[in-house]
Coordinates of C-alpha atoms in Angstrom, one line a residue:
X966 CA -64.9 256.3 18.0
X967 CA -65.8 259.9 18.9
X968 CA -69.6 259.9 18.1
X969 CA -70.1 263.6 18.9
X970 CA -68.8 266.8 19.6
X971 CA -71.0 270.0 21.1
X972 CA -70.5 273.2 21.8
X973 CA -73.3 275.3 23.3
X974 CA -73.8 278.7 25.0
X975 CA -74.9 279.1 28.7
X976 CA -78.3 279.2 27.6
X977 CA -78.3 275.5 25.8
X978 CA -78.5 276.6 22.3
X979 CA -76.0 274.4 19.8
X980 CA -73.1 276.5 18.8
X981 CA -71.4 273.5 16.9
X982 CA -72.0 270.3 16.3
X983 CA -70.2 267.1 15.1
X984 CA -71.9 263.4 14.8
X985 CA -69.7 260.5 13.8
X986 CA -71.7 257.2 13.2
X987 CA -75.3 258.4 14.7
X988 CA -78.2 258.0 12.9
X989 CA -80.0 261.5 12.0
X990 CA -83.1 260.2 14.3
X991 CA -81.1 260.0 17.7
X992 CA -79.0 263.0 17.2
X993 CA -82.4 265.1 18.6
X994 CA -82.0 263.0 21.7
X995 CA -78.3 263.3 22.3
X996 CA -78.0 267.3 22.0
X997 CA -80.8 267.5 24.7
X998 CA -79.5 265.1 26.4
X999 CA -76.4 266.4 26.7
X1000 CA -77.3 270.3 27.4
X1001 CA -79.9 268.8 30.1
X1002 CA -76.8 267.1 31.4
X1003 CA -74.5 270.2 31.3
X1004 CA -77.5 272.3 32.7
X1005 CA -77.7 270.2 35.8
X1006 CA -73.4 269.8 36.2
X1007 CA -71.8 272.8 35.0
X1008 CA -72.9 275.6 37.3
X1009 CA -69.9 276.2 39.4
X1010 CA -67.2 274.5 37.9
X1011 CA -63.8 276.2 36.7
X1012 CA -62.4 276.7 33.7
X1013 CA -61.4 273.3 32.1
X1014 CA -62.4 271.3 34.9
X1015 CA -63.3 268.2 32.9
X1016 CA -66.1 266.4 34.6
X1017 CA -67.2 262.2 32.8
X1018 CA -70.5 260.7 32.5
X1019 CA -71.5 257.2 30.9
X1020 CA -74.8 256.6 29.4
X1021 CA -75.6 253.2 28.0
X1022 CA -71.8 252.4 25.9
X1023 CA -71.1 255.7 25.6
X1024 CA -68.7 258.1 27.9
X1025 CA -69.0 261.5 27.9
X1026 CA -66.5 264.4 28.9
X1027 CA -67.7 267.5 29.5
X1028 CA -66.4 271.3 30.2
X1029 CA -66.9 274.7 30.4
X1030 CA -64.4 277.4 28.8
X1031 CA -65.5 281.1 29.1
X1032 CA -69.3 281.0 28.1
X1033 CA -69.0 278.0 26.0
X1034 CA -70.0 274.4 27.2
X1035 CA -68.0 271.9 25.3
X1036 CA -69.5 268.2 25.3
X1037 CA -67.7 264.9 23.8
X1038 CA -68.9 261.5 23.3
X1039 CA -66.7 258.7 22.3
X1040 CA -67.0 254.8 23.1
X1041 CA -64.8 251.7 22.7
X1042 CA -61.4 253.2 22.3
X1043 CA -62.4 256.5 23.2
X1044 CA -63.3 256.1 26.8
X1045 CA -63.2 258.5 29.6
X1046 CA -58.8 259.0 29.6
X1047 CA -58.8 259.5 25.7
X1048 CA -62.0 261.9 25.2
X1049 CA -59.7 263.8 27.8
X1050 CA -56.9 264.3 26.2
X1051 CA -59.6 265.0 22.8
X1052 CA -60.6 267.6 25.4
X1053 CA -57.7 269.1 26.1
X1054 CA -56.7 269.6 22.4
X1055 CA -60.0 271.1 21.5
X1056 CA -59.8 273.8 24.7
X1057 CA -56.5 274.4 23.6
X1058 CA -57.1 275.5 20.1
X1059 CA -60.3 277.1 21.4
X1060 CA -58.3 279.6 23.6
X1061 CA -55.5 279.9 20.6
X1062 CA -58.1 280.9 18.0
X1063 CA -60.0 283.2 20.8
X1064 CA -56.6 284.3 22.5
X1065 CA -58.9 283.7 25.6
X1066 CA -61.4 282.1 27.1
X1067 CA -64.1 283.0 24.7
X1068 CA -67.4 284.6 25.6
X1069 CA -70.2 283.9 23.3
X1070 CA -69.5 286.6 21.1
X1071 CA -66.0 286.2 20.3
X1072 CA -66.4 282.4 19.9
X1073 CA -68.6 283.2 16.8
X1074 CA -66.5 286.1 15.6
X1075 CA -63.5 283.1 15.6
X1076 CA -66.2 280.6 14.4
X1077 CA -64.2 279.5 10.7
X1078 CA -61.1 279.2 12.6
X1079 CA -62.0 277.3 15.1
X1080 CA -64.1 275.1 12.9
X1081 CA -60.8 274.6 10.9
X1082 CA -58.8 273.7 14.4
X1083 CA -61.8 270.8 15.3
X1084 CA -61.2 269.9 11.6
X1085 CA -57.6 269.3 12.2
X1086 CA -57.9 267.8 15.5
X1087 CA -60.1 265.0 14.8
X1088 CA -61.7 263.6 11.6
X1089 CA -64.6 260.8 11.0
X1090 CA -64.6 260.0 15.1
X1091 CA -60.8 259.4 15.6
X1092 CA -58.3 262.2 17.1
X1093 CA -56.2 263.0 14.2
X1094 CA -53.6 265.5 15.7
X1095 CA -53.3 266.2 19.3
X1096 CA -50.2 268.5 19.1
X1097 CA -51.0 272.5 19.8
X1098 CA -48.2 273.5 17.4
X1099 CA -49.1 271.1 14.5
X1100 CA -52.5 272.4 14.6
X1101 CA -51.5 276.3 14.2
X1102 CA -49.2 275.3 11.2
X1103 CA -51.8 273.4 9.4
X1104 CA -54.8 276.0 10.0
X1105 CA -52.3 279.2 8.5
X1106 CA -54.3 278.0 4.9
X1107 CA -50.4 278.0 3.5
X1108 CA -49.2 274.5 1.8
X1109 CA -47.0 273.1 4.5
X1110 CA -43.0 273.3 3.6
X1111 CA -41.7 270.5 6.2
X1112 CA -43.1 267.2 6.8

C-alpha cells in the first residue's frame, strides 16, 4: 500500500499531500520527517534522480523535479522497485500538466490539474494507472468514447 504521497517546495513547506491508512496523529511526524529527510539528501541531485530510504516497514522514494520535492511511502507490495515506477508516473504527469519542470509558481498555477493526474494515477494506496497516455485522456473532464 502507498501510505503517503508529498510534494513540498525547496523551503519544506507541504505543497500536497496524500495519506492512505495513517492515523491523523502520526501524519505530523511523517511530513517532518520526510522534509528533514529531503533537506539533508536532495541538495545536489538531478532532475528525477530517484534516491530510497527505509524507516521501520516503510520504503521511501524520493525526488526532486524543478523546485518541487516529491516524497512516496509505500510498504508490503509497494517496496522500493514499485514506489519507482509510482514515481515515475507522478513526474511524468507532473511535467505534462507543467509542460516542464515546474518551479514553485507554475506548480500551483497547474495545481487542479495535477491533483486530477495524482487522482488518476493512484487511488486509496494502490497505483491505479501507470500509462502516460491513459492519464491525459482521462483528465480532458470529457466522458471517455473507447474502452
Amino acid at each position: 500500500m502507498i501510505l503517503a504521497l508529498l510534494f513540498a517546495n525547496v523551503d519544506g513547506n507541504i505543497l500536497i499531500e496524500r495519506f492512505n491508512g495513517v492515523p491523523t496523529e502520526e501524519r505530523l511526524h511523517w511530513r517532518s520527517f520526510l522534509v528533514k529527510l529531503g533537506a539533508e539528501n536532495l541538495k545536489g541531485v538531478k532532475n528525477e534522480e530517484l534516491l530510497v530510504a527505509s524507516h521501520k516497514s516503510v520504503y521511501i522514494v524520493y525526488t526532486v523535479l524543478g523546485d518541487v520535492s516529491i516524497y512516496i511511502v509505500g510498504k508490503d507490495a509497494y517496496d522500493e522497485l514499485a514506489l519507482s515506477e509510482v514515481m515515475f508516473a507522478i513526474t511524468s504527469a507532473v511535467k505534462d500538466a507543467c509542460g516542464k519542470p515546474p518551479t514553485e509558481r507554475v506548480f500551483l498555477d497547474k495545481y487542479g490539474k495535477i491533483c486530477l493526474c495524482l487522482d488518476e494515477i493512484m487511488w486509496t494506496g494502490l497505483l491505479e494507472n501507470p500509462d502516460k497516455d491513459r492519464i491525459k485522456r482521462l483528465i480532458r473532464m470529457k466522458p471517455p468514447t473507447e474502452f
